[in-house]
PDB file of C-alpha atoms in Angstrom:
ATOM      1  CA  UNK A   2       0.000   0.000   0.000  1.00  0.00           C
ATOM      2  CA  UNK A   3       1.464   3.752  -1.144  1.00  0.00           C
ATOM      3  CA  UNK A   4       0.697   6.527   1.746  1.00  0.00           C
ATOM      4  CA  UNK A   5       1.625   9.576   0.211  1.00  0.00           C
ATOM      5  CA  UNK A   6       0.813  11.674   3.817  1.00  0.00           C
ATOM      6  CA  UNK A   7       0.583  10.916   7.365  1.00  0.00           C
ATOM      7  CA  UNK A   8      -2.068  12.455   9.472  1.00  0.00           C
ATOM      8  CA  UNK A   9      -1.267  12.966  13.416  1.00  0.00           C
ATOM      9  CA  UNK A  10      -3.622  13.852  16.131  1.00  0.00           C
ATOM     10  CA  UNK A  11      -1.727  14.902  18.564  1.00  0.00           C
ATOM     11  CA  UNK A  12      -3.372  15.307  22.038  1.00  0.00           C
ATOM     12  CA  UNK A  13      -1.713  17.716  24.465  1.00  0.00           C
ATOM     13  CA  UNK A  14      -2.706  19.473  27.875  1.00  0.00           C
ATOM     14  CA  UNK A  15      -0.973  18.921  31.182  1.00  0.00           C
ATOM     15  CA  UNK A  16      -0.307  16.234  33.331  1.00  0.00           C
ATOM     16  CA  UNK A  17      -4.047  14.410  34.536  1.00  0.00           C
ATOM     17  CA  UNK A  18      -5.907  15.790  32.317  1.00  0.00           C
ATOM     18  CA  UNK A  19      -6.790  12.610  30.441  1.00  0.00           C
ATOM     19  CA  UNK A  20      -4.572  12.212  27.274  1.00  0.00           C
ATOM     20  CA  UNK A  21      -3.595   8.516  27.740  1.00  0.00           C
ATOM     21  CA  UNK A  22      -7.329   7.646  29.058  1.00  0.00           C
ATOM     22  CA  UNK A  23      -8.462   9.744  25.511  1.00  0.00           C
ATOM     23  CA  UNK A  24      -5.940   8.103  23.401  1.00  0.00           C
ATOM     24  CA  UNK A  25      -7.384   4.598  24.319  1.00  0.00           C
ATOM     25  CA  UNK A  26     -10.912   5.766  23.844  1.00  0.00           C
ATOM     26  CA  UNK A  27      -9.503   6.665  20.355  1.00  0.00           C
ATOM     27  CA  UNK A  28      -7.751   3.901  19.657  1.00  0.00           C
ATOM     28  CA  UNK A  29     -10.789   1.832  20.583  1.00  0.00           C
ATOM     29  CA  UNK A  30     -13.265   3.453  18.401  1.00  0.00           C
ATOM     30  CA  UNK A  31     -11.100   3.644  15.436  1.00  0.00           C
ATOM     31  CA  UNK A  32     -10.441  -0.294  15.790  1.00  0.00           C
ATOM     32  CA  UNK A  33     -14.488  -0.977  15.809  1.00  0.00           C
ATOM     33  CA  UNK A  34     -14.979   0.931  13.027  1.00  0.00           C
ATOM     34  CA  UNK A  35     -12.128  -0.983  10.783  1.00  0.00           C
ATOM     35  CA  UNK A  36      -9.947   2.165  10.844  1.00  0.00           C
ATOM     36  CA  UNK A  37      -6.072   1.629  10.488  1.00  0.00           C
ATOM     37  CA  UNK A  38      -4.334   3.660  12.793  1.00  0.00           C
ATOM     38  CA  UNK A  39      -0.913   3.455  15.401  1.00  0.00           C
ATOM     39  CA  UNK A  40      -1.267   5.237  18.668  1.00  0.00           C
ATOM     40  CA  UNK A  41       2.666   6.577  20.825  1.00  0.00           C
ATOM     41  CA  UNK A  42       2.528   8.378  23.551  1.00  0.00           C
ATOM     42  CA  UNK A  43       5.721  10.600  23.352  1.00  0.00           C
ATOM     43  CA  UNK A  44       6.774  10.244  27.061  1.00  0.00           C
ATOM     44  CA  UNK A  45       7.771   6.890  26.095  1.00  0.00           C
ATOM     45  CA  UNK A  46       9.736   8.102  23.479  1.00  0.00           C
ATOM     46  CA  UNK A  47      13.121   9.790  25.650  1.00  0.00           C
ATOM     47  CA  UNK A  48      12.444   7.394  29.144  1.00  0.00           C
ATOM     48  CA  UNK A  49      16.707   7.010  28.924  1.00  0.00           C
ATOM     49  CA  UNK A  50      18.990   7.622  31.544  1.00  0.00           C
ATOM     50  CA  UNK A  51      21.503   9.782  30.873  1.00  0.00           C
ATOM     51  CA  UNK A  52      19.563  11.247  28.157  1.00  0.00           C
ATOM     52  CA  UNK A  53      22.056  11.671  24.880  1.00  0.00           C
ATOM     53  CA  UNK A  54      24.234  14.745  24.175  1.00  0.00           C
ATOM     54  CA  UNK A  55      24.742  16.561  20.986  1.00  0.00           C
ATOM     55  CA  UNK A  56      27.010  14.602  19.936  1.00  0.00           C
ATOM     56  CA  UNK A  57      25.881  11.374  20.661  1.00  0.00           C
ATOM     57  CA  UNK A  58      22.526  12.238  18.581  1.00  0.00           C
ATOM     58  CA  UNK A  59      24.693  13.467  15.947  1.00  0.00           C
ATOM     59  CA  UNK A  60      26.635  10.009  15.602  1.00  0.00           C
ATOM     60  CA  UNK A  61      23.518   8.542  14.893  1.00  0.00           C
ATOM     61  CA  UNK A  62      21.605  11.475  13.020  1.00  0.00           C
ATOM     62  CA  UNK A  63      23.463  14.247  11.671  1.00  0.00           C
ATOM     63  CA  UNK A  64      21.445  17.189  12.747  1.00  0.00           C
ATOM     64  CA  UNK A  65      19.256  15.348  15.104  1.00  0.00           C
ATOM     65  CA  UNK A  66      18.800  17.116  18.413  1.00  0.00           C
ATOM     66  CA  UNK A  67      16.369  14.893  20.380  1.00  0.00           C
ATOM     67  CA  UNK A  68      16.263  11.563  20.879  1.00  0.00           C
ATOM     68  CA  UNK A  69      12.122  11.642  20.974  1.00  0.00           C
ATOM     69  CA  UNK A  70      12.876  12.487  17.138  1.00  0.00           C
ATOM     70  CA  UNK A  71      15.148   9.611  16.166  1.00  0.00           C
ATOM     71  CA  UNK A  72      12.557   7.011  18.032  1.00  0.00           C
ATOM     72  CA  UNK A  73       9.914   8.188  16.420  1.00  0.00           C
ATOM     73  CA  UNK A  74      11.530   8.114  12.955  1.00  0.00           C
ATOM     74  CA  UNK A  75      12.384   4.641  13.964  1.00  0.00           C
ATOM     75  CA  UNK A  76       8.547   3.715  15.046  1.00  0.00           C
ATOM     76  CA  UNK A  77       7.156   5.280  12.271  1.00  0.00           C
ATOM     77  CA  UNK A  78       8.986   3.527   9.667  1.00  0.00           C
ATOM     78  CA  UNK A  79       7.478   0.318  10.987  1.00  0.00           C
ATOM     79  CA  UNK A  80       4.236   1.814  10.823  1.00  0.00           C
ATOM     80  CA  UNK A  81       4.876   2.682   7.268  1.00  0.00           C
ATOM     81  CA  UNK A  82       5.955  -0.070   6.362  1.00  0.00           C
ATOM     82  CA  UNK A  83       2.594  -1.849   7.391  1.00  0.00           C
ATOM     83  CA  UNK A  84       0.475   0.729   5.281  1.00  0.00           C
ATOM     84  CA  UNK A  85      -0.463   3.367   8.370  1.00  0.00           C
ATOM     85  CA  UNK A  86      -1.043   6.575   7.578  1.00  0.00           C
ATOM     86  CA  UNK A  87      -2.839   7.685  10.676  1.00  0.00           C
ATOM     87  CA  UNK A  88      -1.137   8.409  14.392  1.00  0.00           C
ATOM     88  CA  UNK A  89      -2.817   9.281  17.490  1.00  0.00           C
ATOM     89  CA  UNK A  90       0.288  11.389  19.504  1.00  0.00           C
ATOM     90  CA  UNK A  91      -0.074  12.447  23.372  1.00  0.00           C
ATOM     91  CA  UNK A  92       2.136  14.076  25.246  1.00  0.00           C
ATOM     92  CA  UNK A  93       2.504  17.308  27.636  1.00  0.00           C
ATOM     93  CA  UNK A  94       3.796  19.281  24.591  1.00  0.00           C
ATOM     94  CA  UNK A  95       4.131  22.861  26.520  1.00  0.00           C
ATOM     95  CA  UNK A  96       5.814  24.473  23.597  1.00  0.00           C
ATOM     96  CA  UNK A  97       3.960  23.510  20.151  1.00  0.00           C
ATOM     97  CA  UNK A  98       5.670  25.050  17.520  1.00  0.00           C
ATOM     98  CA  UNK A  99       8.681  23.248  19.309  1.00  0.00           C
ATOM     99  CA  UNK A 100       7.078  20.111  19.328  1.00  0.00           C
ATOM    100  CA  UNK A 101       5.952  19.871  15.540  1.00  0.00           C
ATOM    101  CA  UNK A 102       9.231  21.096  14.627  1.00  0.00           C
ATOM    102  CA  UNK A 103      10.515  17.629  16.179  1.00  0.00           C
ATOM    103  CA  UNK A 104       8.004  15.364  15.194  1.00  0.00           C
ATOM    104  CA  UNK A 105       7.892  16.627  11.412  1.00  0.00           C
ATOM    105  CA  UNK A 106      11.787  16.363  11.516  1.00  0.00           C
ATOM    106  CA  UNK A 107      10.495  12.610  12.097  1.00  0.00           C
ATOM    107  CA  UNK A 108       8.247  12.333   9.951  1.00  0.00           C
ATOM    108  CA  UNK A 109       8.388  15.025   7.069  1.00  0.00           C
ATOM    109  CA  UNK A 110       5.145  13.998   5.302  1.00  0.00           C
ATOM    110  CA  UNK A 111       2.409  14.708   8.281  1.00  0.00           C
ATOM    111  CA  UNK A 112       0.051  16.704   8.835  1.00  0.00           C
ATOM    112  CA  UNK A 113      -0.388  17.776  12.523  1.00  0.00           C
ATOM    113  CA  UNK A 114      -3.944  18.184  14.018  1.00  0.00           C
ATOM    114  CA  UNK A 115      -3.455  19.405  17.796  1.00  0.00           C
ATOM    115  CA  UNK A 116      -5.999  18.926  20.055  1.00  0.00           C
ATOM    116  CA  UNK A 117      -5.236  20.292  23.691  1.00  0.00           C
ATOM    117  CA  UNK A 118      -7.276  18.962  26.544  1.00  0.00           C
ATOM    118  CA  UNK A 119      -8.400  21.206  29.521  1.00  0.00           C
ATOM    119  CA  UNK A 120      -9.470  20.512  33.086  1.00  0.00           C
ATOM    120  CA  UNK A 121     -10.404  22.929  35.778  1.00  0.00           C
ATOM    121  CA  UNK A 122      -7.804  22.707  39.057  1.00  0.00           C
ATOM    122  CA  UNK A 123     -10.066  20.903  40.941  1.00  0.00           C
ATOM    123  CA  UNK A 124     -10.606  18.129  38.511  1.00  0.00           C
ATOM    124  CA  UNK A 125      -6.730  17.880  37.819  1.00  0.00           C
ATOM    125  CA  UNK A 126      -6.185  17.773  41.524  1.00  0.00           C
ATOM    126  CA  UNK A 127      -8.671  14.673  41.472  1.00  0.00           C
ATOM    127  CA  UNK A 128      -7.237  13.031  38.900  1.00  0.00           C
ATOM    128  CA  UNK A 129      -3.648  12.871  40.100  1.00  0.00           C
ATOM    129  CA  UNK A 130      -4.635  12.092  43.580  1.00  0.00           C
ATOM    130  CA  UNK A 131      -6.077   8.908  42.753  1.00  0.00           C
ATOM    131  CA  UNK A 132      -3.042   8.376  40.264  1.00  0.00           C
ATOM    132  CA  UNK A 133      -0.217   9.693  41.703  1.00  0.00           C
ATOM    133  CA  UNK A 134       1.113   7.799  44.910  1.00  0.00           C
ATOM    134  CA  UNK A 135       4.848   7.679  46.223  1.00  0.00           C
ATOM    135  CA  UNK A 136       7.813  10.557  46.812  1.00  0.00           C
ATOM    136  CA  UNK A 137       7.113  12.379  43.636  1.00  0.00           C
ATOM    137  CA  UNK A 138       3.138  12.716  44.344  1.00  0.00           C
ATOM    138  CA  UNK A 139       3.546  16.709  45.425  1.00  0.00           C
ATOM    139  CA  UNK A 140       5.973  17.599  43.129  1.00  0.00           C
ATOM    140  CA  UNK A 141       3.879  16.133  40.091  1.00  0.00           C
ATOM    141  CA  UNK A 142       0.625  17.553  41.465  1.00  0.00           C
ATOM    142  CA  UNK A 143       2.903  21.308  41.288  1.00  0.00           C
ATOM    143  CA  UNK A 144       4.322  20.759  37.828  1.00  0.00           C
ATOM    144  CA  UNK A 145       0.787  19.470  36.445  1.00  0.00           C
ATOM    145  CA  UNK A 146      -0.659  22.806  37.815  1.00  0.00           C
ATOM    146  CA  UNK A 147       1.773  25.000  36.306  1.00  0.00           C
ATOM    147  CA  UNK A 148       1.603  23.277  32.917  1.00  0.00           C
ATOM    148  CA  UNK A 149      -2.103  23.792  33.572  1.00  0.00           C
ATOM    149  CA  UNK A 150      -1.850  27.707  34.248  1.00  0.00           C
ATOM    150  CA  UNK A 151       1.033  27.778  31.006  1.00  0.00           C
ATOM    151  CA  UNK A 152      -1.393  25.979  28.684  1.00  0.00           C
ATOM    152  CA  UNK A 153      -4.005  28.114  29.554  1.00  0.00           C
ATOM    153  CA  UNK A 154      -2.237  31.616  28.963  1.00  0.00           C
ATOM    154  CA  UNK A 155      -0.820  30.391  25.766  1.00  0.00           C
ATOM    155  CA  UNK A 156      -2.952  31.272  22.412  1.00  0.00           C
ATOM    156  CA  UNK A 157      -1.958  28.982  19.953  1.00  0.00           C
ATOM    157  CA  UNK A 158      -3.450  29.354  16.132  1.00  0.00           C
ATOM    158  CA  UNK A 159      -4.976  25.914  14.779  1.00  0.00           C
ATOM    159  CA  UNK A 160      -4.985  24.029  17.988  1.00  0.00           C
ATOM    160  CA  UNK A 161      -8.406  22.351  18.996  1.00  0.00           C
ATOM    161  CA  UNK A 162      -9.355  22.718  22.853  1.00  0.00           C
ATOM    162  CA  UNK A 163     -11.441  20.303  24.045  1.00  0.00           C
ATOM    163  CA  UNK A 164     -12.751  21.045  27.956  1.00  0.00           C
ATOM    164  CA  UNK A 165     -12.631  17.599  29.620  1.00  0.00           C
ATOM    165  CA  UNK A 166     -14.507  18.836  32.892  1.00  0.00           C
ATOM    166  CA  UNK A 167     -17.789  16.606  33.658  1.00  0.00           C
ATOM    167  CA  UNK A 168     -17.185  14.693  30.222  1.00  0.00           C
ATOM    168  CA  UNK A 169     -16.550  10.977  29.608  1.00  0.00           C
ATOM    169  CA  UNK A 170     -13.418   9.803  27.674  1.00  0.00           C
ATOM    170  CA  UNK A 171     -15.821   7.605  24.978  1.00  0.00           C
ATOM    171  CA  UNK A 172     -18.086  11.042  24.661  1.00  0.00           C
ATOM    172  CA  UNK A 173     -14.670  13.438  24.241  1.00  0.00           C
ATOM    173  CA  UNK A 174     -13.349  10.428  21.515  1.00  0.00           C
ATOM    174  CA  UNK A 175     -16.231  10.584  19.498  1.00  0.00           C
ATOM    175  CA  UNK A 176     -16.630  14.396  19.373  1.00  0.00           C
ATOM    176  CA  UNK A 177     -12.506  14.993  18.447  1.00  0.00           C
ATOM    177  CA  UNK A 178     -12.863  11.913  15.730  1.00  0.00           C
ATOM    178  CA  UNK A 179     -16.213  13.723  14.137  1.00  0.00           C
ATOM    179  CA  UNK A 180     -14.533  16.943  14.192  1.00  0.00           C
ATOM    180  CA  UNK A 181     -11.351  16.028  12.439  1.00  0.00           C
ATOM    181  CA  UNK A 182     -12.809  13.600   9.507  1.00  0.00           C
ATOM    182  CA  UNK A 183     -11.654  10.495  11.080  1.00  0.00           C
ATOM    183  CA  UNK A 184     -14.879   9.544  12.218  1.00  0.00           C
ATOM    184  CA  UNK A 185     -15.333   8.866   8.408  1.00  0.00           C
ATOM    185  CA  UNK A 186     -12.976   8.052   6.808  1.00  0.00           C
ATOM    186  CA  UNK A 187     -12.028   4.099   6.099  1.00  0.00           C
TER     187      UNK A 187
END
C-alpha cells in the first residue's frame, strides 16, 4: 500500500488531564470501526537515563537534536511499512511550535492536528490524587498545575481545545474523531 501523507492527532494538555485515558478511547473506536491507525505516547519516546548529548545524537543522526525524534523516525517507519497513515500522539507538549518542529523532523510527510485537553484545578487535583502515589506525588501535582496555568495563557493558532470537565473519555473520543474527519474516513 502507497501513503503519500501521514495524518497525526496529537493530544496535548498537562499532566491528569486525560490524554492517555483519551488516546485509548480513540484507539478503541477507530479499531471498531475498521480504521487503520498506530497510537505513541511521546513520554515513552526519551524514558533514557543519561539522556544523549549533541554529539551522541549526531553520531547517529546528523542534525538530530532529540532523541524523541530519532525514536519516532524509527517507530514510524514500521508503521509505514505496514500501510499506516494515521497516528494518534499524546504528550505534555508545553511548547507547540517546538514540538511539531521535532516530530515533522520525524516524519516530514504529516500533517499535525493538535488537540489540547483542559481541566479545571479541581478536577486535575482529582485526577492525580487517585493516580499519583509515592515521593514524587507533590511535586507532580505542582508541575501538572503549572503546565495547567502555562497551557491556559498560551494562544496557539490551529490548535483544537477540548474542555474535559464533567465529560466521559468515549463522549470526548467521538466528538474529536467527528470533528477532524476520522470519524469517516475508512
Amino acid at each position: 500500500m502507497s501513503v503519500s501523507h501521514v495524518e497525526i492527532l496529537l493530544i496535548t494538555g498537562p499532566a491528569g488531564v486525560g490524554k492517555s485515558t483519551l488516546c485509548w478511547e480513540l484507539g478503541g473506536l477507530l479499531a471498531e470501526a475498521g480504521i487503520a491507525h498506530a497510537s505513541i505516547e511521546s513520554d515513552e519516546l526519551d524514558r533514557v537515563f543519561p539522556k544523549p548529548d549533541a554529539a551522541a545524537l549526531s553520531a547517529l543522526a546528523p542534525g538530530a537534536r532529540d532523541v524523541s525524534q530519532l525514536n519516532l523516525a524509527a517507530l514510524w517507519t514500521t508503521y509505514r511499512a505496514l500501510g499506516h497513515s494515521r497516528l494518534i500522539m499524546s504528550g505534555v507538549m508545553i511548547h507547540v511550535a517546538f514540538d511539531k518542529r521535532w516530530i515533522l523532523a520525524a516524519i516530514p510527510d504529516a500533517r499535525i492536528t493538535v488537540v489540547r485537553l483542559r481541566a479545571g484545578d479541581d478536577s486535575l487535583l482529582q485526577r492525580l490524587d487517585r493516580r499519583e502515589a509515592g515521593a514524587g506525588r507533590d511535586a507532580q501535582i505542582e508541575r501538572s498545575l503549572k503546565q495547567s496555568k502555562r497551557l491556559a495563557d498560551e494562544d496557539i493558532a490551529d490548535v483544537l481545545v477540548v474542555e474535559t470537565d464533567g465529560r466521559a473519555p468515549q463522549e470526548l473520543a467521538r466528538e474529536i474523531l467527528d470533528r477532524i474527519g476520522w470519524a469517516r474516513a475508512g
